[in-house]
XYZ file of C-alpha atoms in Angstrom:
479
model
C -10.094 -43.846 -0.765
C -8.013 -40.673 -1.034
C -7.498 -38.648 2.098
C -8.248 -34.910 2.188
C -7.322 -32.701 5.142
C -9.455 -29.608 5.633
C -7.711 -26.881 7.731
C -10.010 -24.011 8.810
C -10.679 -22.391 12.182
C -14.407 -22.075 11.467
C -16.432 -25.233 12.185
C -19.149 -24.138 9.743
C -16.663 -24.001 6.869
C -15.295 -27.489 7.678
C -18.897 -28.732 7.822
C -19.620 -27.170 4.418
C -16.674 -29.053 2.864
C -17.985 -32.289 4.348
C -21.266 -31.614 2.581
C -19.725 -30.556 -0.704
C -17.350 -33.404 -1.056
C -18.492 -36.972 -1.733
C -17.405 -38.927 1.388
C -17.838 -42.166 -0.528
C -15.068 -41.044 -2.759
C -12.819 -39.256 -0.194
C -11.933 -39.744 3.472
C -12.093 -36.298 5.121
C -10.078 -35.098 8.084
C -10.338 -31.768 9.898
C -8.079 -29.387 11.796
C -8.864 -25.974 13.284
C -5.335 -24.581 13.861
C -1.679 -24.937 13.012
C -0.781 -27.440 15.749
C -3.690 -29.774 15.074
C -3.138 -29.498 11.326
C 0.532 -30.472 11.567
C -0.237 -33.361 13.907
C -2.961 -34.650 11.550
C -0.727 -34.183 8.503
C 2.022 -36.283 10.035
C -0.340 -39.030 11.173
C -2.530 -39.485 8.039
C -0.216 -38.195 5.294
C -3.143 -36.871 3.218
C -3.303 -36.979 -0.523
C -4.507 -33.349 -0.576
C -4.813 -30.480 1.919
C -7.212 -27.582 1.651
C -6.060 -24.724 3.901
C -7.666 -21.420 4.859
C -5.150 -18.528 5.103
C -6.988 -16.516 7.832
C -6.668 -18.301 11.132
C -5.838 -17.078 14.654
C -2.295 -17.669 15.663
C -0.165 -19.067 12.890
C -1.706 -18.459 9.501
C -2.485 -20.774 6.621
C 0.803 -19.702 4.992
C 2.610 -21.131 8.052
C 0.633 -24.305 7.655
C 1.510 -24.453 3.937
C 5.257 -24.050 4.670
C 5.104 -26.715 7.352
C 3.321 -29.173 5.073
C 5.765 -28.594 2.300
C 8.728 -29.132 4.632
C 7.244 -32.488 5.618
C 5.975 -33.810 2.239
C 6.672 -31.361 -0.618
C 4.770 -33.527 -3.152
C 1.464 -33.197 -1.308
C -0.779 -30.646 -3.192
C -2.156 -27.849 -1.034
C -5.072 -25.649 -2.166
C -5.223 -22.275 -0.338
C -8.593 -20.659 0.421
C -9.336 -17.123 1.582
C -11.940 -14.407 1.403
C -9.284 -11.738 0.726
C -7.072 -12.121 -2.347
C -4.340 -9.449 -2.046
C -1.343 -9.568 -4.363
C 0.981 -10.293 -1.396
C -1.055 -13.324 -0.305
C -1.407 -14.782 -3.750
C 2.295 -14.391 -4.527
C 3.373 -15.853 -1.162
C 0.990 -18.784 -1.443
C 2.320 -19.745 -4.892
C 5.926 -19.110 -3.901
C 5.627 -21.418 -0.939
C 4.363 -24.187 -3.150
C 0.547 -23.988 -3.151
C -1.027 -26.007 -5.963
C -3.687 -23.297 -6.483
C -5.291 -20.354 -4.730
C -9.093 -19.835 -4.641
C -11.322 -17.208 -3.033
C -14.549 -17.454 -1.102
C -17.342 -17.753 -2.121
C -16.147 -20.353 -4.651
C -18.026 -22.117 -7.397
C -18.606 -25.668 -6.227
C -18.134 -27.420 -9.646
C -14.940 -25.431 -10.139
C -13.696 -26.431 -6.694
C -14.440 -30.152 -7.278
C -12.711 -30.043 -10.676
C -9.678 -28.321 -8.975
C -9.522 -31.008 -6.291
C -9.618 -33.795 -8.940
C -6.826 -32.068 -10.903
C -4.678 -31.665 -7.737
C -5.126 -35.321 -6.777
C -4.335 -36.458 -10.331
C -1.121 -34.365 -10.343
C 0.023 -36.043 -7.092
C -0.707 -39.667 -7.971
C 2.433 -40.310 -10.052
C 4.625 -39.034 -7.175
C 3.232 -41.287 -4.473
C 5.817 -44.022 -4.964
C 8.690 -41.509 -4.998
C 10.754 -40.529 -2.005
C 10.082 -37.117 -0.492
C 12.040 -34.365 -2.142
C 14.072 -32.068 0.086
C 12.334 -28.690 0.042
C 14.072 -25.720 -1.493
C 14.824 -22.456 0.318
C 11.556 -21.063 -0.911
C 9.719 -23.286 1.594
C 12.011 -22.793 4.545
C 12.421 -19.032 4.686
C 10.565 -17.246 7.458
C 7.706 -14.900 6.471
C 9.442 -12.048 8.245
C 12.402 -12.392 5.876
C 10.116 -11.761 2.871
C 8.134 -9.017 4.539
C 11.307 -6.986 4.932
C 11.828 -7.142 1.202
C 8.318 -6.266 0.086
C 8.083 -2.476 -0.310
C 6.159 -2.290 -3.673
C 2.686 -3.556 -4.400
C 0.953 -4.420 -7.611
C -2.622 -3.118 -7.440
C -5.553 -5.237 -8.705
C -8.011 -7.962 -7.958
C -9.106 -8.953 -11.451
C -8.623 -12.540 -12.550
C -6.208 -11.350 -15.246
C -3.843 -9.743 -12.738
C -4.221 -12.512 -10.225
C -2.912 -14.903 -12.828
C 0.198 -12.650 -12.967
C 0.503 -12.769 -9.126
C 0.390 -16.586 -9.213
C 3.116 -16.717 -11.882
C 5.303 -14.312 -9.956
C 5.019 -16.544 -6.899
C 5.925 -19.639 -8.887
C 9.002 -18.174 -10.605
C 10.347 -15.877 -7.834
C 12.306 -18.528 -5.934
C 14.017 -19.809 -9.095
C 16.873 -18.243 -11.063
C 15.154 -18.713 -14.399
C 15.390 -15.810 -16.878
C 12.092 -13.987 -17.238
C 10.675 -12.062 -20.206
C 7.871 -9.621 -19.201
C 5.756 -8.502 -22.166
C 2.960 -5.962 -22.396
C 2.085 -2.578 -23.777
C 3.759 0.570 -22.527
C 2.501 1.611 -19.110
C 1.300 -1.797 -17.954
C 3.728 -2.066 -15.042
C 6.533 -4.300 -16.355
C 9.136 -2.879 -14.074
C 6.836 -3.291 -11.087
C 6.508 -6.958 -11.945
C 10.272 -7.279 -12.195
C 10.690 -5.671 -8.813
C 8.100 -7.971 -7.260
C 9.885 -11.069 -8.670
C 13.125 -9.730 -7.125
C 11.543 -8.865 -3.827
C 10.021 -12.346 -3.374
C 13.227 -14.078 -4.476
C 16.171 -15.289 -2.412
C 18.110 -12.368 -3.935
C 15.813 -9.754 -2.369
C 18.592 -8.389 -0.061
C 20.950 -7.987 -3.072
C 20.908 -5.187 -5.714
C 18.037 -4.689 -8.130
C 19.425 -2.698 -11.089
C 17.255 -1.418 -13.933
C 18.304 -0.157 -17.308
C 16.227 1.066 -20.242
C 17.819 -0.167 -23.470
C 15.733 2.223 -25.582
C 16.721 5.348 -23.580
C 20.502 4.966 -24.078
C 22.268 5.413 -27.490
C 23.708 2.186 -28.870
C 27.250 3.540 -28.597
C 26.884 4.126 -24.876
C 24.707 1.110 -23.936
C 27.610 -1.321 -24.083
C 29.698 0.711 -21.637
C 26.637 1.065 -19.364
C 26.120 -2.674 -19.280
C 29.723 -3.913 -19.109
C 31.704 -0.861 -17.841
C 35.050 0.343 -19.159
C 38.696 0.795 -18.250
C 40.454 4.135 -17.878
C 41.765 5.367 -21.259
C 39.681 2.882 -23.336
C 38.055 5.830 -25.207
C 38.047 9.590 -25.194
C 36.516 10.767 -21.930
C 37.224 7.568 -20.043
C 39.180 9.238 -17.261
C 38.616 6.488 -14.691
C 37.612 2.844 -14.416
C 33.899 2.386 -14.266
C 31.918 -0.807 -13.576
C 28.787 -1.512 -15.534
C 25.248 -2.601 -14.646
C 26.196 -6.292 -14.647
C 28.793 -5.720 -11.902
C 26.413 -3.380 -10.035
C 23.776 -6.182 -10.047
C 26.148 -8.969 -9.048
C 24.347 -11.576 -6.887
C 21.140 -9.684 -7.553
C 18.810 -8.949 -10.431
C 19.291 -6.950 -13.627
C 16.134 -5.634 -15.252
C 16.612 -4.839 -18.949
C 13.682 -2.814 -20.128
C 12.794 -2.458 -23.851
C 15.346 -5.141 -24.813
C 13.789 -5.297 -28.293
C 15.486 -1.990 -29.060
C 18.948 -3.385 -28.502
C 21.195 -3.595 -31.620
C 22.314 -6.946 -33.068
C 26.002 -6.462 -32.252
C 25.305 -5.803 -28.605
C 22.763 -8.696 -28.594
C 25.549 -11.089 -29.509
C 27.711 -9.778 -26.679
C 24.840 -10.103 -24.230
C 24.221 -13.661 -25.340
C 27.855 -14.583 -24.660
C 27.656 -13.081 -21.167
C 24.488 -15.043 -20.372
C 26.078 -18.279 -21.611
C 29.409 -17.851 -19.814
C 28.460 -15.827 -16.746
C 31.441 -13.515 -17.431
C 31.778 -9.922 -18.674
C 34.694 -7.934 -20.066
C 34.861 -4.210 -19.575
C 35.516 -2.086 -22.682
C 39.263 -1.715 -23.111
C 40.095 -4.784 -21.007
C 40.746 -8.433 -21.849
C 40.208 -9.584 -18.290
C 37.019 -11.598 -17.615
C 34.960 -10.785 -14.568
C 32.609 -13.424 -13.249
C 29.101 -12.265 -12.452
C 26.119 -13.986 -10.893
C 23.088 -12.027 -12.130
C 19.486 -12.990 -12.708
C 18.096 -11.446 -15.838
C 14.597 -10.081 -16.210
C 13.972 -8.550 -19.623
C 10.956 -6.601 -20.786
C 9.520 -5.378 -24.086
C 6.384 -3.879 -25.605
C 7.441 -5.157 -29.039
C 6.747 -8.456 -30.689
C 10.168 -10.149 -30.532
C 9.038 -12.980 -32.797
C 8.255 -10.436 -35.499
C 11.685 -8.814 -34.940
C 13.275 -12.249 -35.326
C 11.494 -12.850 -38.591
C 12.797 -9.453 -39.794
C 16.392 -10.341 -38.654
C 16.371 -7.586 -36.050
C 16.557 -9.833 -32.983
C 18.646 -12.932 -32.368
C 16.545 -16.087 -32.027
C 19.106 -17.703 -29.659
C 19.033 -14.722 -27.359
C 15.231 -14.736 -27.411
C 15.155 -18.295 -26.119
C 17.828 -17.543 -23.570
C 15.946 -14.644 -21.985
C 12.439 -16.096 -22.141
C 12.675 -19.290 -20.110
C 9.461 -17.952 -18.525
C 7.177 -15.362 -20.114
C 4.857 -13.155 -18.092
C 2.390 -11.261 -20.229
C 0.747 -8.225 -18.661
C -2.842 -7.409 -19.615
C -3.559 -3.901 -20.818
C -5.756 -1.759 -18.544
C -8.744 -2.091 -20.897
C -8.759 -5.834 -20.172
C -8.809 -5.377 -16.408
C -11.265 -2.479 -15.953
C -12.550 -3.815 -12.664
C -9.160 -2.829 -11.224
C -9.516 0.857 -12.250
C -11.363 2.009 -9.067
C -8.631 0.370 -6.883
C -5.922 1.973 -8.974
C -7.589 5.374 -8.754
C -7.910 5.082 -4.957
C -4.252 4.060 -4.723
C -3.025 6.948 -6.893
C -5.136 9.513 -5.016
C -3.698 8.390 -1.686
C -0.168 8.292 -3.084
C -0.187 11.723 -4.735
C -2.353 13.464 -2.139
C 0.434 12.679 0.350
C 3.151 13.803 -2.036
C 1.342 17.015 -3.042
C 0.103 17.715 0.458
C -3.421 18.195 -0.802
C -6.438 18.041 1.538
C -8.877 15.099 1.671
C -10.004 14.497 -1.923
C -13.422 13.306 -3.060
C -14.123 11.727 -6.446
C -17.543 12.505 -7.843
C -19.474 9.493 -9.234
C -19.644 11.083 -12.675
C -15.853 11.520 -12.566
C -15.416 7.796 -12.034
C -17.817 7.148 -14.875
C -15.618 9.219 -17.132
C -12.525 7.425 -15.976
C -14.188 4.030 -16.551
C -15.186 4.952 -20.094
C -11.735 6.082 -21.218
C -9.714 3.494 -23.169
C -6.422 4.548 -21.520
C -4.105 3.578 -24.354
C -1.197 4.586 -22.127
C -2.456 2.080 -19.532
C -1.648 2.434 -15.803
C 1.070 5.060 -16.352
C -1.387 7.278 -18.229
C -4.115 6.775 -15.584
C -1.695 7.735 -12.811
C -0.602 10.865 -14.663
C -4.242 11.849 -15.203
C -5.043 11.434 -11.514
C -1.971 13.425 -10.470
C -2.853 16.213 -12.936
C -6.443 16.254 -11.548
C -5.143 16.591 -7.979
C -2.966 19.540 -8.920
C -5.747 21.343 -10.757
C -8.619 20.487 -8.418
C -10.331 23.286 -6.582
C -11.268 22.546 -2.979
C -11.408 18.841 -2.357
C -13.353 17.616 -5.431
C -12.118 15.961 -8.592
C -14.648 16.906 -11.241
C -15.078 15.148 -14.613
C -13.517 18.024 -16.579
C -10.230 17.420 -14.771
C -9.853 13.955 -16.188
C -8.079 13.991 -19.491
C -6.552 11.092 -21.416
C -3.118 11.961 -22.811
C -3.957 10.194 -26.078
C -7.681 11.026 -26.253
C -8.495 10.850 -29.984
C -12.267 11.014 -29.817
C -12.539 14.554 -31.173
C -10.011 13.754 -33.898
C -11.000 10.289 -35.152
C -14.702 11.231 -35.049
C -14.191 14.223 -37.381
C -15.136 12.982 -40.924
C -12.515 13.451 -43.532
C -9.819 14.814 -41.124
C -6.677 12.820 -40.446
C -4.893 13.149 -37.116
C -2.014 14.953 -38.781
C -4.356 17.395 -40.551
C -6.115 18.058 -37.273
C -2.920 18.976 -35.463
C -1.613 21.124 -38.285
C -4.839 23.158 -38.430
C -5.624 23.456 -34.717
C -3.880 25.258 -31.955
C -3.383 22.453 -29.438
C -1.164 22.912 -26.433
C 1.016 20.417 -24.623
C 1.015 17.860 -27.465
C 4.729 17.486 -27.982
C 5.506 14.006 -29.249
C 1.847 13.073 -29.746
C 1.546 13.520 -33.495
C 3.623 10.454 -34.365
C 1.673 8.288 -31.900
C -1.688 9.452 -33.252
C -0.738 8.955 -36.894
C 0.651 5.493 -36.041
C -2.560 4.505 -34.340
C -4.610 5.746 -37.280
C -2.532 3.684 -39.653
C -2.845 0.631 -37.376
C -6.680 1.017 -37.386
C -6.738 1.294 -41.224
C -4.600 -1.841 -41.534
C -6.929 -3.839 -39.301
C -10.007 -2.665 -41.294
C -8.178 -3.580 -44.540
C -7.280 -7.039 -43.252
C -10.834 -7.728 -42.067
C -12.220 -6.613 -45.371
C -9.641 -8.657 -47.292
C -10.523 -11.816 -45.337
C -14.309 -11.263 -45.355
C -14.158 -10.563 -41.562
C -12.456 -13.876 -40.682
C -10.470 -12.831 -37.639
C -8.134 -15.818 -37.716
C -7.154 -15.179 -41.337
C -6.925 -11.466 -40.719
C -4.567 -12.003 -37.783
C -2.304 -14.265 -39.924
C -2.327 -11.670 -42.724
C -1.177 -9.006 -40.265
C 1.347 -11.304 -38.573
C -0.213 -10.978 -35.139
C -2.116 -13.275 -32.808
C -5.900 -13.522 -32.862
C -5.971 -12.298 -29.258
C -3.948 -9.220 -30.213
C -6.249 -8.568 -33.183
C -9.307 -8.746 -30.942
C -7.587 -6.298 -28.487
C -6.956 -3.845 -31.271
C -10.485 -4.152 -32.567
C -11.823 -3.301 -29.057
C -9.383 -0.413 -28.725
C -10.525 1.150 -32.020
C -14.213 0.525 -31.401
C -14.550 -1.933 -34.283
C -17.472 -4.246 -34.047
C -16.695 -7.977 -34.173
C -16.442 -8.891 -37.845
C -17.044 -5.284 -38.944
C -16.099 -4.298 -42.460
C -15.447 -0.615 -42.941
C -14.747 1.276 -46.121
C -12.619 4.362 -46.094
């Protein structure tokens, strides 16, 4: 029979596991603290350990690290009643097989246990593998690096936490995808903070915000006299990020010529400043991000396929805010605390009807738009109340798209609307996108799979757009 070690300081929890698990199938062992758990682990060499994070003295994370130092191939399932981003990321980084929360679904738990045991069986005959630095670093080392937090407890965002934990300790190149405002840079910073490079530089550059002619010099630097205005030597972002992490946001906006130079740097680990033939060796981890579909750009010959595979060893896809609405109250609370402190506003109360309004917004600008809306409401609030009228979506189209026979462009040309600089293009683009989706659904008799192929997008993306524009599943609309 396979041996399972249950580590939990509460006797009632250990008893529950003994009742849940079939003891004809498994031999169960128990431990109530770090010392007993490590002693039991060494003696019985279990096939699986189930460890609670919250324990007096040394925590379950300490138990996990100790187990992984002894027998790295032994799967460990972490259990807790509180699933913060920090805990999830640490648990996965230190080698946990999976992370589950109380109260858990018993069939799901049993299935997870079977999967974990199956994953370990092929390794039983192998010699123990020497653990990597990810398992041997002290928790205090990581805590000193962790200044930023990703907010959320939804299953969608916890999947992101788990992936961050798994990839942080490696040097694999990461591609972070997601709509504008979903927090791609925050994810990049979290990966850096939980990595072995956390005490080294984290350098960010937005490839879309810098003209193509200047982006090369920003990335690679230049020598004095290499062009007009180059009055001194200047090192670029790659040199700034040496031994650390370089975050390249909106990489899909980079031109083809510069893409080829970037590919060469990633292949050789060397850069050349503009105006110099001298190679400079750099050790940089690349995290790239985009809100564009790079595969579509590749098909249109606007992005190099070889560079695409070089930067996306691992892909982390961020869900839009509309797919994690359960996180909105937590985000609102976080932004109120953050900006109340910055703005020196008094204690703020959010009326229930205000939260209702927030929850019913689609927030096309995602977390960034929500934060701006909360900050604006704090500035304009009277007294200590945030009322519903203070919550405004930057891209709220309800009064435009619901006006029969009026296009977004016509609306803006015929109405005196303040503070809408740069919004007309976005609104027209969104209106065209909605019309294209309606056309594709009509063309394919509401077959979403065929409609997605016709539009050159995934079925998941089509479904997201349908939800965003309020289209019923399978709806056919005539204009």
